[in-house]
């Protein structure tokens, strides 16, 4: 079965599913006193995965396959599902799991739709904020009926820059070292805790830029389209052959300045 839907059609379906998953997560988020029972460890003690990460991904997979049984799905929790169409859904069932766990609002259901390798639709449902960010290829980025535009390029010294840190201790040590080179050169740093929401914050102008080393495709697939449709440039820095890449997003102009700042810092950090 070939893809038979427009980017807008994919977006409507993705949005319905992301809203349903977000509503489920808001309704079922455990109370503070009981939440530790739902935690099991993933690759390190701080890489928490809750029962609800899995429940969210299962719900999303069921809804996708009910509507589009032949499509491929890549999800963080359950990996790759083969299919027969040119369409692949890229899913992070909760981006910002640690925030979700602690009752902080920056977490989201992230769903992107790829057709023949190009992302054509993306939804980031920051459900605890009541904010559903959407974009389709060529159709702009939207929040609550308002078209989003990223901030015009700020001079580097006035840029508010979001970043994040991975779960692996060695990666975090390297990220901390790079940060000491970035912090004196920019207005300030924000660590929100969700790559998908950070990219939507670039799109809406809540921050000027975002960078992070080692994020996965499901973290930025939907948010990246939203930021790009809001006028930002999304790119990666290959700082070391075969190593973890750095994802960078900012308005054109600032993007190049940050690229120039970050590349030698990552090289100098010895990684
Ligand atoms: C994480 C979040 C976080 C980022 C990490 C990601 P998860 O995703 O996006 O902001 O700093 O690199 O792994 O584990 O909450 O889905
Ligand atoms: Ca994630
Ligand atoms: Ca996740």
mmCIF file of C-alpha atoms and ligand atoms in Angstrom:
data_model
loop_
_atom_site.group_PDB
_atom_site.id
_atom_site.type_symbol
_atom_site.label_atom_id
_atom_site.label_comp_id
_atom_site.label_asym_id
_atom_site.label_seq_id
_atom_site.Cartn_x
_atom_site.Cartn_y
_atom_site.Cartn_z
ATOM 1 C CA UNK A 1 0.000 0.000 0.000
ATOM 2 C CA UNK A 2 1.436 3.370 -0.982
ATOM 3 C CA UNK A 3 0.918 6.462 1.057
ATOM 4 C CA UNK A 4 -2.438 7.969 0.125
ATOM 5 C CA UNK A 5 -2.696 10.882 2.531
ATOM 6 C CA UNK A 6 -1.559 14.474 2.259
ATOM 7 C CA UNK A 7 0.815 15.929 4.891
ATOM 8 C CA UNK A 8 -2.253 17.644 6.382
ATOM 9 C CA UNK A 9 -4.088 14.305 6.534
ATOM 10 C CA UNK A 10 -1.158 12.685 8.304
ATOM 11 C CA UNK A 11 -0.999 15.636 10.659
ATOM 12 C CA UNK A 12 -4.673 15.326 11.609
ATOM 13 C CA UNK A 13 -4.258 11.646 12.392
ATOM 14 C CA UNK A 14 -1.008 12.218 14.312
ATOM 15 C CA UNK A 15 -2.593 15.056 16.290
ATOM 16 C CA UNK A 16 -5.645 12.974 17.256
ATOM 17 C CA UNK A 17 -3.377 10.179 18.472
ATOM 18 C CA UNK A 18 -0.985 12.503 20.343
ATOM 19 C CA UNK A 19 -3.939 14.194 22.063
ATOM 20 C CA UNK A 20 -5.389 10.866 23.142
ATOM 21 C CA UNK A 21 -2.031 9.671 24.491
ATOM 22 C CA UNK A 22 -1.474 13.000 26.293
ATOM 23 C CA UNK A 23 -4.929 12.860 27.900
ATOM 24 C CA UNK A 24 -4.263 9.301 29.067
ATOM 25 C CA UNK A 25 -0.910 10.318 30.579
ATOM 26 C CA UNK A 26 -2.360 13.339 32.391
ATOM 27 C CA UNK A 27 -5.161 11.185 33.806
ATOM 28 C CA UNK A 28 -2.877 8.349 34.883
ATOM 29 C CA UNK A 29 0.236 10.157 36.097
ATOM 30 C CA UNK A 30 0.917 8.622 39.504
ATOM 31 C CA UNK A 31 0.551 10.710 42.640
ATOM 32 C CA UNK A 32 3.825 11.730 44.332
ATOM 33 C CA UNK A 33 3.423 9.130 47.080
ATOM 34 C CA UNK A 34 3.032 6.171 44.733
ATOM 35 C CA UNK A 35 5.201 7.104 41.786
ATOM 36 C CA UNK A 36 8.373 5.235 42.837
ATOM 37 C CA UNK A 37 6.537 1.933 42.427
ATOM 38 C CA UNK A 38 6.234 2.616 38.713
ATOM 39 C CA UNK A 39 9.906 3.206 38.119
ATOM 40 C CA UNK A 40 12.242 0.637 36.699
ATOM 41 C CA UNK A 41 15.720 1.405 35.460
ATOM 42 C CA UNK A 42 16.784 1.473 31.833
ATOM 43 C CA UNK A 43 20.440 1.970 30.843
ATOM 44 C CA UNK A 44 21.465 3.783 34.041
ATOM 45 C CA UNK A 45 19.799 4.590 37.351
ATOM 46 C CA UNK A 46 18.750 8.069 36.151
ATOM 47 C CA UNK A 47 17.294 6.767 32.880
ATOM 48 C CA UNK A 48 13.861 6.076 34.255
ATOM 49 C CA UNK A 49 11.131 4.442 32.289
ATOM 50 C CA UNK A 50 7.674 4.243 33.686
ATOM 51 C CA UNK A 51 4.877 1.841 33.014
ATOM 52 C CA UNK A 52 3.221 4.796 31.351
ATOM 53 C CA UNK A 53 5.989 5.224 28.752
ATOM 54 C CA UNK A 54 5.089 1.739 27.564
ATOM 55 C CA UNK A 55 1.334 2.287 27.849
ATOM 56 C CA UNK A 56 1.587 5.494 25.839
ATOM 57 C CA UNK A 57 3.603 3.837 23.077
ATOM 58 C CA UNK A 58 1.213 0.891 22.946
ATOM 59 C CA UNK A 59 -1.773 3.187 22.618
ATOM 60 C CA UNK A 60 -0.052 5.168 19.852
ATOM 61 C CA UNK A 61 0.926 2.001 17.956
ATOM 62 C CA UNK A 62 -2.597 0.603 18.192
ATOM 63 C CA UNK A 63 -4.141 3.807 16.839
ATOM 64 C CA UNK A 64 -1.635 4.109 13.998
ATOM 65 C CA UNK A 65 -2.095 0.508 12.931
ATOM 66 C CA UNK A 66 -5.897 0.708 13.164
ATOM 67 C CA UNK A 67 -5.825 3.588 10.663
ATOM 68 C CA UNK A 68 -2.760 2.575 8.596
ATOM 69 C CA UNK A 69 -2.029 -1.143 9.053
ATOM 70 C CA UNK A 70 0.878 -1.301 6.592
ATOM 71 C CA UNK A 71 2.969 1.596 7.904
ATOM 72 C CA UNK A 72 6.332 1.248 9.637
ATOM 73 C CA UNK A 73 6.765 2.509 13.172
ATOM 74 C CA UNK A 74 9.932 3.489 15.031
ATOM 75 C CA UNK A 75 9.239 4.009 18.732
ATOM 76 C CA UNK A 76 11.663 4.601 21.577
ATOM 77 C CA UNK A 77 10.320 1.863 23.799
ATOM 78 C CA UNK A 78 9.539 -0.935 21.335
ATOM 79 C CA UNK A 79 11.876 -0.236 18.433
ATOM 80 C CA UNK A 80 11.237 -0.767 14.754
ATOM 81 C CA UNK A 81 8.086 -2.324 13.315
ATOM 82 C CA UNK A 82 8.461 -3.269 9.656
ATOM 83 C CA UNK A 83 5.714 -2.429 7.167
ATOM 84 C CA UNK A 84 4.839 -2.369 3.480
ATOM 85 C CA UNK A 85 4.279 1.328 2.788
ATOM 86 C CA UNK A 86 6.628 4.273 2.266
ATOM 87 C CA UNK A 87 5.407 5.741 5.529
ATOM 88 C CA UNK A 88 7.194 5.548 8.873
ATOM 89 C CA UNK A 89 5.911 6.955 12.140
ATOM 90 C CA UNK A 90 8.565 8.132 14.611
ATOM 91 C CA UNK A 91 7.341 8.103 18.190
ATOM 92 C CA UNK A 92 8.602 9.214 21.569
ATOM 93 C CA UNK A 93 5.722 8.255 23.874
ATOM 94 C CA UNK A 94 6.959 10.564 26.639
ATOM 95 C CA UNK A 95 9.820 12.942 25.899
ATOM 96 C CA UNK A 96 10.942 14.323 29.245
ATOM 97 C CA UNK A 97 10.214 11.264 31.354
ATOM 98 C CA UNK A 98 12.082 12.667 34.359
ATOM 99 C CA UNK A 99 9.910 15.806 34.316
ATOM 100 C CA UNK A 100 6.827 13.615 33.964
ATOM 101 C CA UNK A 101 7.916 11.622 36.976
ATOM 102 C CA UNK A 102 8.561 14.672 39.145
ATOM 103 C CA UNK A 103 5.422 16.564 38.145
ATOM 104 C CA UNK A 104 7.247 19.211 36.117
ATOM 105 C CA UNK A 105 5.292 20.371 33.067
ATOM 106 C CA UNK A 106 7.922 20.108 30.300
ATOM 107 C CA UNK A 107 7.196 16.684 28.889
ATOM 108 C CA UNK A 108 5.434 15.751 25.683
ATOM 109 C CA UNK A 109 4.092 13.054 23.413
ATOM 110 C CA UNK A 110 6.051 13.392 20.175
ATOM 111 C CA UNK A 111 4.848 11.889 16.894
ATOM 112 C CA UNK A 112 6.373 12.519 13.460
ATOM 113 C CA UNK A 113 5.366 11.067 10.086
ATOM 114 C CA UNK A 114 8.019 10.333 7.490
ATOM 115 C CA UNK A 115 7.196 9.629 3.838
ATOM 116 C CA UNK A 116 10.078 8.168 1.812
ATOM 117 C CA UNK A 117 12.557 9.449 4.399
ATOM 118 C CA UNK A 118 11.203 13.023 4.639
ATOM 119 C CA UNK A 119 9.316 14.232 7.683
ATOM 120 C CA UNK A 120 6.013 15.637 6.451
ATOM 121 C CA UNK A 121 4.082 16.078 9.699
ATOM 122 C CA UNK A 122 4.909 16.489 13.377
ATOM 123 C CA UNK A 123 3.013 16.895 16.637
ATOM 124 C CA UNK A 124 4.403 17.662 20.078
ATOM 125 C CA UNK A 125 1.685 17.475 22.716
ATOM 126 C CA UNK A 126 2.986 19.163 25.868
ATOM 127 C CA UNK A 127 -0.125 17.971 27.652
ATOM 128 C CA UNK A 128 0.649 19.273 31.148
ATOM 129 C CA UNK A 129 1.071 22.730 29.618
ATOM 130 C CA UNK A 130 -2.085 22.357 27.530
ATOM 131 C CA UNK A 131 0.005 23.101 24.430
ATOM 132 C CA UNK A 132 -0.228 21.068 21.225
ATOM 133 C CA UNK A 133 2.390 22.132 18.667
ATOM 134 C CA UNK A 134 1.864 21.004 15.084
ATOM 135 C CA UNK A 135 3.526 21.369 11.706
ATOM 136 C CA UNK A 136 3.208 19.933 8.229
ATOM 137 C CA UNK A 137 5.789 20.258 5.496
ATOM 138 C CA UNK A 138 5.232 23.615 3.798
ATOM 139 C CA UNK A 139 2.157 24.282 5.962
ATOM 140 C CA UNK A 140 3.813 26.205 8.804
ATOM 141 C CA UNK A 141 4.073 25.559 12.525
ATOM 142 C CA UNK A 142 1.086 26.190 14.759
ATOM 143 C CA UNK A 143 0.039 26.470 18.387
ATOM 144 C CA UNK A 144 -3.603 27.073 19.352
ATOM 145 C CA UNK A 145 -4.478 28.556 15.965
ATOM 146 C CA UNK A 146 -1.479 30.923 15.985
ATOM 147 C CA UNK A 147 1.239 30.573 13.388
ATOM 148 C CA UNK A 148 4.657 30.313 15.031
ATOM 149 C CA UNK A 149 7.765 32.257 14.038
ATOM 150 C CA UNK A 150 11.122 31.775 15.727
ATOM 151 C CA UNK A 151 12.917 34.855 17.046
ATOM 152 C CA UNK A 152 15.074 36.742 14.564
ATOM 153 C CA UNK A 153 18.752 35.939 15.014
ATOM 154 C CA UNK A 154 20.021 37.495 18.251
ATOM 155 C CA UNK A 155 23.691 38.389 18.566
ATOM 156 C CA UNK A 156 25.399 35.444 20.235
ATOM 157 C CA UNK A 157 25.937 37.361 23.490
ATOM 158 C CA UNK A 158 22.186 38.025 23.754
ATOM 159 C CA UNK A 159 20.987 34.559 22.844
ATOM 160 C CA UNK A 160 19.013 32.475 25.341
ATOM 161 C CA UNK A 161 20.121 28.929 24.599
ATOM 162 C CA UNK A 162 18.388 25.722 25.661
ATOM 163 C CA UNK A 163 20.352 22.525 25.999
ATOM 164 C CA UNK A 164 20.034 19.079 27.531
ATOM 165 C CA UNK A 165 22.136 16.315 28.983
ATOM 166 C CA UNK A 166 22.109 12.618 28.192
ATOM 167 C CA UNK A 167 21.835 9.750 30.658
ATOM 168 C CA UNK A 168 25.349 8.375 30.249
ATOM 169 C CA UNK A 169 27.825 9.686 32.846
ATOM 170 C CA UNK A 170 30.720 10.026 30.383
ATOM 171 C CA UNK A 171 28.552 11.979 27.956
ATOM 172 C CA UNK A 172 27.368 14.237 30.778
ATOM 173 C CA UNK A 173 30.953 14.986 31.824
ATOM 174 C CA UNK A 174 31.729 16.036 28.257
ATOM 175 C CA UNK A 175 28.526 18.095 28.039
ATOM 176 C CA UNK A 176 29.425 19.886 31.292
ATOM 177 C CA UNK A 177 32.850 20.758 29.896
ATOM 178 C CA UNK A 178 31.379 22.149 26.686
ATOM 179 C CA UNK A 179 28.894 24.169 28.723
ATOM 180 C CA UNK A 180 31.698 26.050 30.471
ATOM 181 C CA UNK A 181 32.716 27.346 27.044
ATOM 182 C CA UNK A 182 29.171 28.275 26.010
ATOM 183 C CA UNK A 183 27.824 29.920 29.170
ATOM 184 C CA UNK A 184 30.173 32.944 29.204
ATOM 185 C CA UNK A 185 29.411 33.646 25.525
ATOM 186 C CA UNK A 186 25.590 33.727 25.568
ATOM 187 C CA UNK A 187 22.825 35.515 27.500
ATOM 188 C CA UNK A 188 22.015 32.407 29.536
ATOM 189 C CA UNK A 189 21.291 28.700 29.381
ATOM 190 C CA UNK A 190 18.024 26.832 29.997
ATOM 191 C CA UNK A 191 17.725 23.090 30.693
ATOM 192 C CA UNK A 192 14.045 22.322 30.239
ATOM 193 C CA UNK A 193 14.213 18.526 30.223
ATOM 194 C CA UNK A 194 12.498 17.682 26.932
ATOM 195 C CA UNK A 195 14.232 17.938 23.577
ATOM 196 C CA UNK A 196 10.859 18.019 21.793
ATOM 197 C CA UNK A 197 9.573 20.888 23.952
ATOM 198 C CA UNK A 198 12.916 22.729 23.636
ATOM 199 C CA UNK A 199 12.571 22.671 19.843
ATOM 200 C CA UNK A 200 8.999 23.957 20.135
ATOM 201 C CA UNK A 201 10.366 26.715 22.378
ATOM 202 C CA UNK A 202 12.720 27.730 19.559
ATOM 203 C CA UNK A 203 9.683 27.737 17.238
ATOM 204 C CA UNK A 204 7.632 29.937 19.581
ATOM 205 C CA UNK A 205 10.474 32.285 20.557
ATOM 206 C CA UNK A 206 10.665 31.221 24.210
ATOM 207 C CA UNK A 207 14.345 30.543 23.609
ATOM 208 C CA UNK A 208 16.620 31.622 20.781
ATOM 209 C CA UNK A 209 18.404 28.334 20.203
ATOM 210 C CA UNK A 210 18.796 24.718 21.278
ATOM 211 C CA UNK A 211 21.715 22.338 21.091
ATOM 212 C CA UNK A 212 22.358 18.930 22.556
ATOM 213 C CA UNK A 213 24.785 16.109 21.910
ATOM 214 C CA UNK A 214 23.523 12.550 21.598
ATOM 215 C CA UNK A 215 19.771 13.008 21.181
ATOM 216 C CA UNK A 216 17.882 10.330 19.278
ATOM 217 C CA UNK A 217 15.792 10.683 16.156
ATOM 218 C CA UNK A 218 12.520 10.204 18.053
ATOM 219 C CA UNK A 219 13.497 13.096 20.365
ATOM 220 C CA UNK A 220 13.743 15.682 17.573
ATOM 221 C CA UNK A 221 11.824 14.293 14.555
ATOM 222 C CA UNK A 222 8.539 16.130 15.275
ATOM 223 C CA UNK A 223 9.973 19.142 17.127
ATOM 224 C CA UNK A 224 12.571 19.623 14.409
ATOM 225 C CA UNK A 225 9.906 20.000 11.726
ATOM 226 C CA UNK A 226 7.972 22.404 13.972
ATOM 227 C CA UNK A 227 11.066 24.559 14.499
ATOM 228 C CA UNK A 228 11.979 24.450 10.792
ATOM 229 C CA UNK A 229 8.457 25.422 9.749
ATOM 230 C CA UNK A 230 8.735 28.348 12.188
ATOM 231 C CA UNK A 231 11.780 29.571 10.269
ATOM 232 C CA UNK A 232 14.628 28.055 12.272
ATOM 233 C CA UNK A 233 17.536 26.105 10.828
ATOM 234 C CA UNK A 234 17.968 22.563 12.148
ATOM 235 C CA UNK A 235 21.260 20.811 11.651
ATOM 236 C CA UNK A 236 23.816 18.484 13.110
ATOM 237 C CA UNK A 237 27.491 18.908 13.879
ATOM 238 C CA UNK A 238 29.629 15.895 13.140
ATOM 239 C CA UNK A 239 32.189 16.533 15.832
ATOM 240 C CA UNK A 240 33.937 13.205 15.645
ATOM 241 C CA UNK A 241 33.680 10.457 13.014
ATOM 242 C CA UNK A 242 31.305 7.813 14.326
ATOM 243 C CA UNK A 243 30.685 9.709 17.586
ATOM 244 C CA UNK A 244 27.513 11.161 19.052
ATOM 245 C CA UNK A 245 26.382 14.077 16.915
ATOM 246 C CA UNK A 246 25.289 17.473 18.174
ATOM 247 C CA UNK A 247 21.820 18.631 17.159
ATOM 248 C CA UNK A 248 21.568 22.403 16.781
ATOM 249 C CA UNK A 249 18.564 24.620 16.049
ATOM 250 C CA UNK A 250 18.365 28.418 15.796
ATOM 251 C CA UNK A 251 17.367 31.214 13.453
ATOM 252 C CA UNK A 252 19.610 31.539 10.377
ATOM 253 C CA UNK A 253 22.585 33.700 11.351
ATOM 254 C CA UNK A 254 22.569 32.626 14.998
ATOM 255 C CA UNK A 255 22.739 29.016 13.806
ATOM 256 C CA UNK A 256 26.044 29.694 12.050
ATOM 257 C CA UNK A 257 27.440 31.599 15.057
ATOM 258 C CA UNK A 258 26.603 28.754 17.412
ATOM 259 C CA UNK A 259 27.930 26.223 14.943
ATOM 260 C CA UNK A 260 31.226 28.106 14.997
ATOM 261 C CA UNK A 261 31.262 28.223 18.799
ATOM 262 C CA UNK A 262 30.247 24.613 19.418
ATOM 263 C CA UNK A 263 32.423 22.780 16.897
ATOM 264 C CA UNK A 264 35.834 23.574 18.464
ATOM 265 C CA UNK A 265 34.428 23.216 21.997
ATOM 266 C CA UNK A 266 33.355 19.663 21.242
ATOM 267 C CA UNK A 267 36.667 18.883 19.611
ATOM 268 C CA UNK A 268 38.661 20.449 22.483
ATOM 269 C CA UNK A 269 36.681 18.502 25.078
ATOM 270 C CA UNK A 270 38.598 15.472 23.852
ATOM 271 C CA UNK A 271 35.576 13.612 22.496
HETATM 272 C C1 LIG B 1 15.342 12.905 26.964
HETATM 273 C C2 LIG B 1 14.871 14.334 26.918
HETATM 274 C C3 LIG B 1 15.938 15.239 27.509
HETATM 275 C C4 LIG B 1 17.242 15.110 26.793
HETATM 276 C C5 LIG B 1 17.696 13.668 26.759
HETATM 277 C C6 LIG B 1 16.598 12.768 26.161
HETATM 278 P P1 LIG B 1 13.459 10.992 27.374
HETATM 279 O O1 LIG B 1 14.351 12.026 26.434
HETATM 280 O O2 LIG B 1 14.604 14.748 25.601
HETATM 281 O O3 LIG B 1 15.559 16.613 27.430
HETATM 282 O O4 LIG B 1 18.219 15.913 27.439
HETATM 283 O O5 LIG B 1 18.858 13.615 25.943
HETATM 284 O O6 LIG B 1 17.025 11.431 26.183
HETATM 285 O O7 LIG B 1 14.395 9.961 27.902
HETATM 286 O O8 LIG B 1 12.838 11.798 28.446
HETATM 287 O O9 LIG B 1 12.492 10.443 26.375
HETATM 288 CA CA1 LIG B 2 13.131 11.410 24.393
HETATM 289 CA CA1 LIG B 3 10.958 8.908 25.965
#
